[in-house]
Short mmCIF file of N, CA and C in Angstrom, two decimals:
data_model
loop_
_atom_site.label_atom_id
_atom_site.label_comp_id
_atom_site.label_asym_id
_atom_site.label_seq_id
_atom_site.Cartn_x
_atom_site.Cartn_y
_atom_site.Cartn_z
N UNK A 1 0.84 -1.16 0.00
CA UNK A 1 0.00 0.00 0.00
C UNK A 1 0.89 1.23 0.00
N UNK A 2 1.54 1.42 -1.10
CA UNK A 2 2.44 2.55 -1.16
C UNK A 2 1.65 3.83 -0.99
N UNK A 3 2.23 4.76 -0.26
CA UNK A 3 1.52 6.01 -0.03
C UNK A 3 2.48 7.17 -0.24
N UNK A 4 1.95 8.21 -0.80
CA UNK A 4 2.73 9.42 -1.06
C UNK A 4 1.74 10.55 -1.23
N UNK A 5 2.10 11.73 -0.76
CA UNK A 5 1.18 12.86 -0.90
C UNK A 5 1.18 13.40 -2.31
N UNK A 6 2.17 13.02 -3.10
CA UNK A 6 2.25 13.46 -4.49
C UNK A 6 1.61 12.40 -5.38
N UNK A 7 0.60 12.76 -6.14
CA UNK A 7 -0.07 11.75 -6.96
C UNK A 7 0.80 11.26 -8.11
N UNK A 8 0.41 10.12 -8.64
CA UNK A 8 1.07 9.56 -9.82
C UNK A 8 0.34 10.06 -11.06
N UNK A 9 1.12 10.38 -12.08
CA UNK A 9 0.56 10.70 -13.39
C UNK A 9 0.93 9.55 -14.31
N UNK A 10 -0.07 8.79 -14.74
CA UNK A 10 0.18 7.64 -15.61
C UNK A 10 -0.21 8.02 -17.03
N UNK A 11 0.77 7.96 -17.94
CA UNK A 11 0.50 8.19 -19.35
C UNK A 11 0.38 6.82 -20.00
N UNK A 12 -0.82 6.49 -20.46
CA UNK A 12 -1.15 5.15 -20.95
C UNK A 12 -1.12 5.14 -22.47
N UNK A 13 -0.10 4.54 -23.05
CA UNK A 13 0.05 4.53 -24.50
C UNK A 13 -0.48 3.23 -25.09
N UNK A 14 -1.21 3.38 -26.19
CA UNK A 14 -1.83 2.23 -26.84
C UNK A 14 -1.12 1.82 -28.13
N UNK A 15 -0.16 2.63 -28.59
CA UNK A 15 0.59 2.29 -29.79
C UNK A 15 1.92 3.03 -29.78
N UNK A 16 2.87 2.52 -30.58
CA UNK A 16 4.17 3.17 -30.70
C UNK A 16 4.01 4.52 -31.40
N UNK A 17 3.09 4.62 -32.32
CA UNK A 17 2.85 5.89 -33.02
C UNK A 17 2.42 6.95 -32.01
N UNK A 18 1.52 6.59 -31.09
CA UNK A 18 1.07 7.55 -30.07
C UNK A 18 2.24 7.98 -29.18
N UNK A 19 3.09 7.04 -28.79
CA UNK A 19 4.24 7.38 -27.96
C UNK A 19 5.19 8.30 -28.72
N UNK A 20 5.55 7.92 -29.93
CA UNK A 20 6.51 8.71 -30.71
C UNK A 20 5.98 10.13 -30.96
N UNK A 21 4.69 10.25 -31.25
CA UNK A 21 4.14 11.57 -31.59
C UNK A 21 4.00 12.48 -30.37
N UNK A 22 4.05 11.94 -29.18
CA UNK A 22 3.91 12.77 -27.98
C UNK A 22 5.21 12.96 -27.21
N UNK A 23 6.30 12.36 -27.69
CA UNK A 23 7.57 12.41 -26.96
C UNK A 23 8.02 13.83 -26.65
N UNK A 24 7.96 14.72 -27.62
CA UNK A 24 8.45 16.09 -27.41
C UNK A 24 7.63 16.81 -26.34
N UNK A 25 6.31 16.62 -26.35
CA UNK A 25 5.46 17.26 -25.34
C UNK A 25 5.75 16.70 -23.95
N UNK A 26 5.93 15.39 -23.87
CA UNK A 26 6.23 14.78 -22.58
C UNK A 26 7.60 15.26 -22.08
N UNK A 27 8.58 15.35 -22.96
CA UNK A 27 9.90 15.86 -22.57
C UNK A 27 9.80 17.28 -22.02
N UNK A 28 9.02 18.12 -22.68
CA UNK A 28 8.84 19.50 -22.20
C UNK A 28 8.22 19.50 -20.81
N UNK A 29 7.21 18.67 -20.61
CA UNK A 29 6.57 18.56 -19.30
C UNK A 29 7.56 18.11 -18.23
N UNK A 30 8.34 17.09 -18.55
CA UNK A 30 9.31 16.56 -17.59
C UNK A 30 10.40 17.58 -17.26
N UNK A 31 10.77 18.38 -18.24
CA UNK A 31 11.82 19.39 -18.02
C UNK A 31 11.40 20.42 -16.97
N UNK A 32 10.11 20.60 -16.81
CA UNK A 32 9.61 21.57 -15.82
C UNK A 32 9.44 20.97 -14.43
N UNK A 33 9.59 19.67 -14.31
CA UNK A 33 9.45 19.00 -13.02
C UNK A 33 10.79 18.89 -12.30
N UNK A 34 10.73 18.95 -10.99
CA UNK A 34 11.92 18.63 -10.20
C UNK A 34 12.26 17.17 -10.45
N UNK A 35 13.55 16.83 -10.51
CA UNK A 35 13.93 15.44 -10.80
C UNK A 35 13.24 14.41 -9.91
N UNK A 36 13.02 14.73 -8.63
CA UNK A 36 12.38 13.76 -7.74
C UNK A 36 10.92 13.50 -8.12
N UNK A 37 10.30 14.44 -8.84
CA UNK A 37 8.91 14.25 -9.24
C UNK A 37 8.78 13.41 -10.52
N UNK A 38 9.86 13.26 -11.25
CA UNK A 38 9.79 12.44 -12.48
C UNK A 38 9.41 11.01 -12.16
N UNK A 39 9.82 10.53 -10.98
CA UNK A 39 9.47 9.16 -10.62
C UNK A 39 7.99 9.00 -10.31
N UNK A 40 7.26 10.09 -10.29
CA UNK A 40 5.81 10.04 -10.12
C UNK A 40 5.09 10.05 -11.47
N UNK A 41 5.88 10.06 -12.56
CA UNK A 41 5.32 9.98 -13.91
C UNK A 41 5.57 8.57 -14.42
N UNK A 42 4.49 7.87 -14.71
CA UNK A 42 4.59 6.49 -15.18
C UNK A 42 4.26 6.46 -16.66
N UNK A 43 5.07 5.74 -17.41
CA UNK A 43 4.83 5.55 -18.85
C UNK A 43 4.34 4.11 -19.01
N UNK A 44 3.06 3.99 -19.34
CA UNK A 44 2.38 2.70 -19.32
C UNK A 44 2.11 2.17 -20.73
N UNK A 45 2.32 0.86 -20.90
CA UNK A 45 1.94 0.17 -22.13
C UNK A 45 1.86 -1.32 -21.86
N UNK A 46 1.00 -1.97 -22.63
CA UNK A 46 0.92 -3.44 -22.61
C UNK A 46 1.92 -3.94 -23.64
N UNK A 47 3.01 -4.52 -23.18
CA UNK A 47 4.10 -4.88 -24.10
C UNK A 47 4.21 -6.37 -24.39
N UNK A 48 3.47 -7.19 -23.63
CA UNK A 48 3.50 -8.64 -23.85
C UNK A 48 2.08 -9.19 -23.86
N UNK A 49 1.86 -10.29 -24.59
CA UNK A 49 0.52 -10.90 -24.59
C UNK A 49 0.21 -11.51 -23.22
N UNK A 50 -1.04 -11.35 -22.80
CA UNK A 50 -1.44 -11.83 -21.49
C UNK A 50 -2.62 -12.77 -21.53
N UNK A 51 -3.28 -12.92 -20.39
CA UNK A 51 -4.34 -13.93 -20.25
C UNK A 51 -5.69 -13.48 -20.79
N UNK A 52 -6.54 -14.46 -21.01
CA UNK A 52 -7.93 -14.16 -21.31
C UNK A 52 -8.48 -14.75 -22.58
N UNK A 53 -7.63 -15.29 -23.41
CA UNK A 53 -8.11 -15.90 -24.65
C UNK A 53 -7.65 -17.35 -24.73
N UNK A 54 -8.36 -18.12 -25.50
CA UNK A 54 -8.05 -19.53 -25.72
C UNK A 54 -6.70 -19.64 -26.43
N UNK A 55 -5.75 -20.32 -25.82
CA UNK A 55 -4.41 -20.45 -26.40
C UNK A 55 -4.40 -21.26 -27.68
N UNK A 56 -5.45 -22.08 -27.92
CA UNK A 56 -5.51 -22.89 -29.12
C UNK A 56 -6.27 -22.22 -30.26
N UNK A 57 -6.80 -21.03 -30.02
CA UNK A 57 -7.59 -20.31 -31.02
C UNK A 57 -6.73 -19.19 -31.61
N UNK A 58 -6.32 -19.37 -32.87
CA UNK A 58 -5.42 -18.42 -33.52
C UNK A 58 -6.02 -17.02 -33.61
N UNK A 59 -7.29 -16.92 -33.96
CA UNK A 59 -7.95 -15.61 -34.06
C UNK A 59 -8.03 -14.94 -32.69
N UNK A 60 -8.34 -15.72 -31.67
CA UNK A 60 -8.43 -15.16 -30.31
C UNK A 60 -7.06 -14.66 -29.87
N UNK A 61 -6.02 -15.39 -30.19
CA UNK A 61 -4.67 -14.98 -29.79
C UNK A 61 -4.26 -13.68 -30.46
N UNK A 62 -4.74 -13.43 -31.67
CA UNK A 62 -4.43 -12.17 -32.36
C UNK A 62 -5.00 -10.98 -31.59
N UNK A 63 -6.13 -11.20 -30.92
CA UNK A 63 -6.76 -10.10 -30.18
C UNK A 63 -5.94 -9.65 -28.98
N UNK A 64 -5.09 -10.52 -28.46
CA UNK A 64 -4.30 -10.15 -27.29
C UNK A 64 -2.84 -9.85 -27.63
N UNK A 65 -2.54 -9.72 -28.91
CA UNK A 65 -1.17 -9.36 -29.29
C UNK A 65 -0.93 -7.88 -29.01
N UNK A 66 0.16 -7.55 -28.35
CA UNK A 66 0.45 -6.14 -28.03
C UNK A 66 0.71 -5.33 -29.30
N UNK A 67 0.51 -4.03 -29.19
CA UNK A 67 0.74 -3.11 -30.30
C UNK A 67 2.18 -2.58 -30.26
N UNK A 68 3.00 -3.12 -29.37
CA UNK A 68 4.37 -2.69 -29.19
C UNK A 68 5.33 -3.86 -29.38
N UNK A 69 6.53 -3.54 -29.83
CA UNK A 69 7.65 -4.46 -29.71
C UNK A 69 8.27 -4.08 -28.37
N UNK A 70 8.31 -5.01 -27.44
CA UNK A 70 8.72 -4.71 -26.07
C UNK A 70 10.06 -4.00 -26.00
N UNK A 71 11.07 -4.53 -26.67
CA UNK A 71 12.41 -3.94 -26.59
C UNK A 71 12.43 -2.51 -27.12
N UNK A 72 11.67 -2.26 -28.18
CA UNK A 72 11.62 -0.91 -28.75
C UNK A 72 10.97 0.07 -27.77
N UNK A 73 9.86 -0.32 -27.17
CA UNK A 73 9.20 0.54 -26.19
C UNK A 73 10.15 0.86 -25.03
N UNK A 74 10.79 -0.15 -24.49
CA UNK A 74 11.68 0.04 -23.34
C UNK A 74 12.85 0.95 -23.70
N UNK A 75 13.42 0.78 -24.88
CA UNK A 75 14.54 1.62 -25.32
C UNK A 75 14.11 3.08 -25.47
N UNK A 76 12.98 3.31 -26.12
CA UNK A 76 12.52 4.68 -26.33
C UNK A 76 12.23 5.37 -25.00
N UNK A 77 11.52 4.70 -24.11
CA UNK A 77 11.15 5.32 -22.84
C UNK A 77 12.38 5.59 -21.98
N UNK A 78 13.25 4.61 -21.85
CA UNK A 78 14.40 4.80 -20.95
C UNK A 78 15.42 5.78 -21.52
N UNK A 79 15.54 5.88 -22.82
CA UNK A 79 16.50 6.82 -23.40
C UNK A 79 15.92 8.22 -23.56
N UNK A 80 14.64 8.32 -23.86
CA UNK A 80 14.02 9.61 -24.14
C UNK A 80 13.34 10.25 -22.93
N UNK A 81 12.92 9.43 -21.98
CA UNK A 81 12.17 9.93 -20.82
C UNK A 81 12.81 9.42 -19.53
N UNK A 82 14.09 9.72 -19.32
CA UNK A 82 14.78 9.18 -18.14
C UNK A 82 14.16 9.69 -16.84
N UNK A 83 14.23 8.82 -15.84
CA UNK A 83 13.70 9.18 -14.51
C UNK A 83 12.24 8.84 -14.32
N UNK A 84 11.56 8.50 -15.41
CA UNK A 84 10.15 8.10 -15.28
C UNK A 84 10.10 6.62 -14.91
N UNK A 85 8.93 6.17 -14.51
CA UNK A 85 8.73 4.77 -14.13
C UNK A 85 8.13 4.01 -15.32
N UNK A 86 8.71 2.86 -15.59
CA UNK A 86 8.14 1.97 -16.60
C UNK A 86 6.95 1.26 -15.97
N UNK A 87 5.79 1.43 -16.56
CA UNK A 87 4.59 0.71 -16.14
C UNK A 87 4.27 -0.24 -17.28
N UNK A 88 4.78 -1.46 -17.18
CA UNK A 88 4.71 -2.38 -18.31
C UNK A 88 3.90 -3.62 -17.93
N UNK A 89 2.93 -3.90 -18.79
CA UNK A 89 2.04 -5.00 -18.50
C UNK A 89 1.76 -5.87 -19.70
N UNK A 90 0.73 -6.66 -19.53
CA UNK A 90 0.30 -7.63 -20.52
C UNK A 90 -1.05 -7.19 -21.08
N UNK A 91 -1.30 -7.54 -22.32
CA UNK A 91 -2.64 -7.36 -22.86
C UNK A 91 -3.56 -8.33 -22.12
N UNK A 92 -4.83 -7.98 -22.03
CA UNK A 92 -5.80 -8.88 -21.42
C UNK A 92 -7.07 -8.86 -22.25
N UNK A 93 -7.93 -9.80 -22.00
CA UNK A 93 -9.19 -9.92 -22.71
C UNK A 93 -10.31 -10.09 -21.69
N UNK A 94 -11.49 -9.65 -22.06
CA UNK A 94 -12.65 -9.84 -21.19
C UNK A 94 -13.33 -11.19 -21.41
N UNK A 95 -12.79 -12.00 -22.32
CA UNK A 95 -13.38 -13.31 -22.59
C UNK A 95 -13.40 -14.16 -21.33
N UNK A 96 -12.30 -14.16 -20.59
CA UNK A 96 -12.22 -14.87 -19.31
C UNK A 96 -11.51 -13.96 -18.33
N UNK A 97 -12.27 -13.24 -17.51
CA UNK A 97 -11.68 -12.23 -16.63
C UNK A 97 -10.90 -12.82 -15.47
N UNK A 98 -10.98 -14.13 -15.29
CA UNK A 98 -10.24 -14.79 -14.21
C UNK A 98 -9.08 -15.63 -14.75
N UNK A 99 -8.82 -15.52 -16.05
CA UNK A 99 -7.73 -16.31 -16.64
C UNK A 99 -6.41 -15.95 -15.96
N UNK A 100 -5.60 -16.96 -15.73
CA UNK A 100 -4.36 -16.78 -14.98
C UNK A 100 -3.23 -16.26 -15.86
N UNK A 101 -2.35 -15.50 -15.22
CA UNK A 101 -1.06 -15.16 -15.82
C UNK A 101 -0.19 -16.40 -15.63
N UNK A 102 0.39 -16.88 -16.71
CA UNK A 102 1.17 -18.12 -16.63
C UNK A 102 2.61 -17.84 -16.20
N UNK A 103 3.30 -18.92 -15.79
CA UNK A 103 4.73 -18.80 -15.48
C UNK A 103 5.50 -18.24 -16.67
N UNK A 104 5.15 -18.70 -17.85
CA UNK A 104 5.84 -18.23 -19.06
C UNK A 104 5.63 -16.73 -19.25
N UNK A 105 4.41 -16.24 -19.05
CA UNK A 105 4.14 -14.81 -19.18
C UNK A 105 4.98 -14.00 -18.19
N UNK A 106 5.02 -14.47 -16.96
CA UNK A 106 5.77 -13.76 -15.92
C UNK A 106 7.26 -13.82 -16.20
N UNK A 107 7.76 -14.98 -16.59
CA UNK A 107 9.19 -15.10 -16.89
C UNK A 107 9.59 -14.22 -18.06
N UNK A 108 8.74 -14.14 -19.08
CA UNK A 108 9.01 -13.26 -20.22
C UNK A 108 9.08 -11.80 -19.77
N UNK A 109 8.20 -11.40 -18.86
CA UNK A 109 8.20 -10.02 -18.37
C UNK A 109 9.46 -9.75 -17.55
N UNK A 110 9.83 -10.69 -16.72
CA UNK A 110 11.06 -10.51 -15.93
C UNK A 110 12.26 -10.34 -16.87
N UNK A 111 12.31 -11.13 -17.93
CA UNK A 111 13.41 -11.00 -18.90
C UNK A 111 13.41 -9.61 -19.54
N UNK A 112 12.24 -9.09 -19.86
CA UNK A 112 12.15 -7.76 -20.46
C UNK A 112 12.60 -6.67 -19.50
N UNK A 113 12.25 -6.81 -18.23
CA UNK A 113 12.45 -5.73 -17.25
C UNK A 113 13.74 -5.82 -16.46
N UNK A 114 14.48 -6.90 -16.59
CA UNK A 114 15.60 -7.16 -15.67
C UNK A 114 16.66 -6.07 -15.64
N UNK A 115 16.77 -5.28 -16.69
CA UNK A 115 17.80 -4.22 -16.73
C UNK A 115 17.35 -2.92 -16.05
N UNK A 116 16.11 -2.89 -15.57
CA UNK A 116 15.54 -1.64 -15.06
C UNK A 116 15.10 -1.79 -13.61
N UNK A 117 15.23 -0.72 -12.83
CA UNK A 117 14.81 -0.81 -11.43
C UNK A 117 13.50 -0.07 -11.18
N UNK A 118 13.20 0.99 -11.90
CA UNK A 118 11.96 1.75 -11.69
C UNK A 118 10.86 1.16 -12.55
N UNK A 119 10.25 0.09 -12.04
CA UNK A 119 9.24 -0.64 -12.81
C UNK A 119 8.05 -0.97 -11.91
N UNK A 120 6.86 -0.78 -12.47
CA UNK A 120 5.65 -1.32 -11.85
C UNK A 120 4.95 -2.15 -12.91
N UNK A 121 4.32 -3.22 -12.48
CA UNK A 121 3.65 -4.14 -13.40
C UNK A 121 2.15 -4.08 -13.16
N UNK A 122 1.39 -3.52 -14.09
CA UNK A 122 -0.07 -3.54 -13.94
C UNK A 122 -0.59 -4.96 -14.12
N UNK A 123 -1.36 -5.42 -13.14
CA UNK A 123 -1.90 -6.77 -13.16
C UNK A 123 -3.41 -6.69 -12.90
N UNK A 124 -4.16 -7.38 -13.73
CA UNK A 124 -5.62 -7.41 -13.57
C UNK A 124 -5.97 -8.12 -12.27
N UNK A 125 -6.65 -7.41 -11.39
CA UNK A 125 -6.94 -7.94 -10.05
C UNK A 125 -7.82 -9.17 -10.08
N UNK A 126 -8.71 -9.27 -11.06
CA UNK A 126 -9.60 -10.43 -11.11
C UNK A 126 -8.84 -11.72 -11.43
N UNK A 127 -7.61 -11.60 -11.89
CA UNK A 127 -6.76 -12.76 -12.19
C UNK A 127 -5.67 -12.98 -11.16
N UNK A 128 -5.51 -12.06 -10.23
CA UNK A 128 -4.35 -12.05 -9.35
C UNK A 128 -4.26 -13.26 -8.44
N UNK A 129 -5.33 -13.57 -7.74
CA UNK A 129 -5.29 -14.69 -6.78
C UNK A 129 -4.97 -16.00 -7.48
N UNK A 130 -5.60 -16.22 -8.60
CA UNK A 130 -5.40 -17.46 -9.36
C UNK A 130 -3.97 -17.55 -9.90
N UNK A 131 -3.32 -16.40 -10.05
CA UNK A 131 -1.98 -16.32 -10.65
C UNK A 131 -0.88 -16.11 -9.63
N UNK A 132 -1.22 -16.11 -8.35
CA UNK A 132 -0.28 -15.71 -7.31
C UNK A 132 1.02 -16.50 -7.37
N UNK A 133 0.97 -17.80 -7.58
CA UNK A 133 2.19 -18.61 -7.60
C UNK A 133 3.18 -18.10 -8.66
N UNK A 134 2.66 -17.64 -9.78
CA UNK A 134 3.52 -17.10 -10.84
C UNK A 134 3.90 -15.65 -10.57
N UNK A 135 2.92 -14.82 -10.20
CA UNK A 135 3.15 -13.38 -10.08
C UNK A 135 4.07 -13.00 -8.93
N UNK A 136 4.12 -13.80 -7.88
CA UNK A 136 4.99 -13.43 -6.76
C UNK A 136 6.46 -13.38 -7.17
N UNK A 137 6.81 -14.00 -8.29
CA UNK A 137 8.18 -13.93 -8.79
C UNK A 137 8.58 -12.49 -9.12
N UNK A 138 7.59 -11.67 -9.50
CA UNK A 138 7.90 -10.27 -9.83
C UNK A 138 8.42 -9.53 -8.61
N UNK A 139 7.85 -9.80 -7.45
CA UNK A 139 8.32 -9.17 -6.21
C UNK A 139 9.71 -9.67 -5.85
N UNK A 140 9.96 -10.93 -6.08
CA UNK A 140 11.23 -11.53 -5.68
C UNK A 140 12.38 -11.18 -6.62
N UNK A 141 12.06 -10.91 -7.88
CA UNK A 141 13.11 -10.69 -8.88
C UNK A 141 13.89 -9.40 -8.65
N UNK A 142 13.24 -8.38 -8.08
CA UNK A 142 13.91 -7.10 -7.86
C UNK A 142 13.20 -6.40 -6.70
N UNK A 143 13.94 -6.03 -5.69
CA UNK A 143 13.35 -5.43 -4.48
C UNK A 143 12.74 -4.05 -4.74
N UNK A 144 13.04 -3.43 -5.88
CA UNK A 144 12.49 -2.12 -6.21
C UNK A 144 11.20 -2.21 -7.03
N UNK A 145 10.92 -3.35 -7.59
CA UNK A 145 9.75 -3.49 -8.44
C UNK A 145 8.47 -3.51 -7.62
N UNK A 146 7.41 -2.98 -8.23
CA UNK A 146 6.08 -2.99 -7.61
C UNK A 146 5.07 -3.59 -8.58
N UNK A 147 3.89 -3.85 -8.05
CA UNK A 147 2.76 -4.28 -8.86
C UNK A 147 1.64 -3.27 -8.66
N UNK A 148 0.93 -2.99 -9.73
CA UNK A 148 -0.26 -2.15 -9.66
C UNK A 148 -1.46 -3.04 -9.95
N UNK A 149 -2.27 -3.31 -8.95
CA UNK A 149 -3.50 -4.08 -9.16
C UNK A 149 -4.56 -3.15 -9.71
N UNK A 150 -5.16 -3.52 -10.82
CA UNK A 150 -6.20 -2.69 -11.43
C UNK A 150 -7.44 -3.52 -11.74
N UNK A 151 -8.56 -2.88 -11.64
CA UNK A 151 -9.85 -3.48 -12.03
C UNK A 151 -10.92 -2.43 -11.76
N UNK A 152 -11.77 -2.17 -12.73
CA UNK A 152 -12.76 -1.11 -12.58
C UNK A 152 -14.15 -1.63 -12.22
N UNK A 153 -14.25 -2.92 -12.00
CA UNK A 153 -15.52 -3.50 -11.58
C UNK A 153 -15.43 -3.92 -10.12
N UNK A 154 -16.57 -4.20 -9.54
CA UNK A 154 -16.61 -4.53 -8.12
C UNK A 154 -15.97 -5.89 -7.85
N UNK A 155 -15.17 -5.94 -6.80
CA UNK A 155 -14.59 -7.18 -6.31
C UNK A 155 -15.19 -7.48 -4.93
N UNK A 156 -15.06 -8.70 -4.49
CA UNK A 156 -15.66 -9.08 -3.21
C UNK A 156 -14.79 -8.63 -2.04
N UNK A 157 -15.41 -8.54 -0.87
CA UNK A 157 -14.66 -8.26 0.36
C UNK A 157 -13.63 -9.37 0.58
N UNK A 158 -13.99 -10.59 0.24
CA UNK A 158 -13.05 -11.72 0.36
C UNK A 158 -11.80 -11.47 -0.49
N UNK A 159 -11.99 -10.94 -1.72
CA UNK A 159 -10.83 -10.60 -2.56
C UNK A 159 -9.98 -9.52 -1.89
N UNK A 160 -10.64 -8.46 -1.42
CA UNK A 160 -9.90 -7.38 -0.76
C UNK A 160 -9.15 -7.90 0.47
N UNK A 161 -9.81 -8.75 1.25
CA UNK A 161 -9.15 -9.33 2.42
C UNK A 161 -7.91 -10.11 1.99
N UNK A 162 -8.04 -10.90 0.94
CA UNK A 162 -6.91 -11.71 0.47
C UNK A 162 -5.77 -10.80 0.02
N UNK A 163 -6.07 -9.76 -0.77
CA UNK A 163 -5.03 -8.83 -1.21
C UNK A 163 -4.31 -8.22 -0.01
N UNK A 164 -5.10 -7.72 0.93
CA UNK A 164 -4.52 -7.05 2.09
C UNK A 164 -3.68 -8.01 2.94
N UNK A 165 -4.25 -9.18 3.24
CA UNK A 165 -3.55 -10.15 4.08
C UNK A 165 -2.28 -10.68 3.40
N UNK A 166 -2.34 -10.89 2.11
CA UNK A 166 -1.20 -11.45 1.38
C UNK A 166 -0.12 -10.41 1.12
N UNK A 167 -0.54 -9.21 0.75
CA UNK A 167 0.42 -8.21 0.27
C UNK A 167 0.86 -7.18 1.31
N UNK A 168 0.03 -6.94 2.31
CA UNK A 168 0.37 -5.89 3.27
C UNK A 168 0.78 -6.42 4.65
N UNK A 169 0.50 -7.67 4.94
CA UNK A 169 0.92 -8.23 6.22
C UNK A 169 2.27 -8.93 6.14
N UNK A 170 2.73 -9.17 4.93
CA UNK A 170 4.04 -9.79 4.71
C UNK A 170 5.09 -8.68 4.66
N UNK A 171 6.07 -8.76 5.55
CA UNK A 171 7.10 -7.71 5.67
C UNK A 171 7.81 -7.43 4.34
N UNK A 172 8.10 -8.47 3.58
CA UNK A 172 8.82 -8.29 2.31
C UNK A 172 7.95 -7.67 1.22
N UNK A 173 6.65 -7.82 1.31
CA UNK A 173 5.75 -7.33 0.26
C UNK A 173 5.07 -6.01 0.61
N UNK A 174 5.03 -5.69 1.89
CA UNK A 174 4.32 -4.49 2.35
C UNK A 174 4.83 -3.25 1.59
N UNK A 175 3.89 -2.41 1.18
CA UNK A 175 4.17 -1.14 0.50
C UNK A 175 4.81 -1.31 -0.88
N UNK A 176 4.57 -2.45 -1.50
CA UNK A 176 5.09 -2.67 -2.84
C UNK A 176 3.98 -2.90 -3.86
N UNK A 177 2.76 -2.53 -3.46
CA UNK A 177 1.62 -2.69 -4.36
C UNK A 177 0.82 -1.41 -4.39
N UNK A 178 0.46 -1.00 -5.60
CA UNK A 178 -0.47 0.10 -5.80
C UNK A 178 -1.83 -0.52 -6.10
N UNK A 179 -2.89 0.11 -5.60
CA UNK A 179 -4.24 -0.43 -5.75
C UNK A 179 -5.10 0.54 -6.53
N UNK A 180 -5.39 0.19 -7.76
CA UNK A 180 -6.30 0.97 -8.61
C UNK A 180 -7.56 0.12 -8.76
N UNK A 181 -8.29 0.00 -7.64
CA UNK A 181 -9.42 -0.92 -7.54
C UNK A 181 -10.67 -0.18 -7.08
N UNK A 182 -11.73 -0.40 -7.78
CA UNK A 182 -13.01 0.17 -7.40
C UNK A 182 -13.39 -0.31 -6.00
N UNK A 183 -13.60 0.63 -5.08
CA UNK A 183 -14.05 0.30 -3.74
C UNK A 183 -12.96 -0.02 -2.74
N UNK A 184 -11.70 -0.05 -3.15
CA UNK A 184 -10.65 -0.46 -2.22
C UNK A 184 -10.39 0.59 -1.14
N UNK A 185 -10.45 1.85 -1.50
CA UNK A 185 -10.23 2.91 -0.49
C UNK A 185 -11.29 2.82 0.61
N UNK A 186 -12.54 2.59 0.21
CA UNK A 186 -13.62 2.45 1.19
C UNK A 186 -13.40 1.21 2.05
N UNK A 187 -12.97 0.12 1.42
CA UNK A 187 -12.66 -1.11 2.16
C UNK A 187 -11.61 -0.83 3.24
N UNK A 188 -10.53 -0.14 2.88
CA UNK A 188 -9.48 0.16 3.85
C UNK A 188 -10.02 0.99 5.01
N UNK A 189 -10.83 1.96 4.68
CA UNK A 189 -11.41 2.84 5.70
C UNK A 189 -12.29 2.05 6.67
N UNK A 190 -13.10 1.17 6.14
CA UNK A 190 -14.05 0.41 6.95
C UNK A 190 -13.42 -0.75 7.71
N UNK A 191 -12.39 -1.36 7.14
CA UNK A 191 -11.84 -2.59 7.71
C UNK A 191 -10.47 -2.45 8.36
N UNK A 192 -9.75 -1.39 7.99
CA UNK A 192 -8.40 -1.25 8.51
C UNK A 192 -8.11 0.16 9.00
N UNK A 193 -9.12 0.99 9.11
CA UNK A 193 -8.97 2.32 9.66
C UNK A 193 -8.08 3.24 8.85
N UNK A 194 -7.87 2.94 7.56
CA UNK A 194 -7.04 3.79 6.70
C UNK A 194 -7.92 4.65 5.82
N UNK A 195 -7.37 5.75 5.38
CA UNK A 195 -8.11 6.61 4.45
C UNK A 195 -7.61 6.44 3.05
#
């Protein structure tokens, strides 16, 4: 439950063309920020294929193919927008909102990110519990890495309890997760006395 009085600005790019065409404007914006605030600017993209489609269905697999070449995105962001945080994730599908992130998906992401320390991994919260055995490798691979749990639909109190008990009661994991979850702030207020 990372906390900071300075909000995060996440720039969510859906294609390399969008990133390339906005680089100069983002650079100008960053030039006006104090260096310590650059780490509050996240450059987000889905750079690897993720869960949610039938692995045996070729057409379905095309729907979850990223619009980026991972290495190209990482090179452009780290060379052109230094000091920002890489927010790199997987494509997902609504076909199966509980589909697990596989060991292969997680290992591929670790390979992509291993050269960088300022990284957060957006992970679909509806898949998180089912994928925990694989996803916990992200926390172990680098002590600076974080996960951002996201989901814009309602989750159960049981899910929130599991997230909190698993991620915030463990000394090694505490404060290494961002929560972009509908209703989570209210849950914390009601169940853990946090605002």
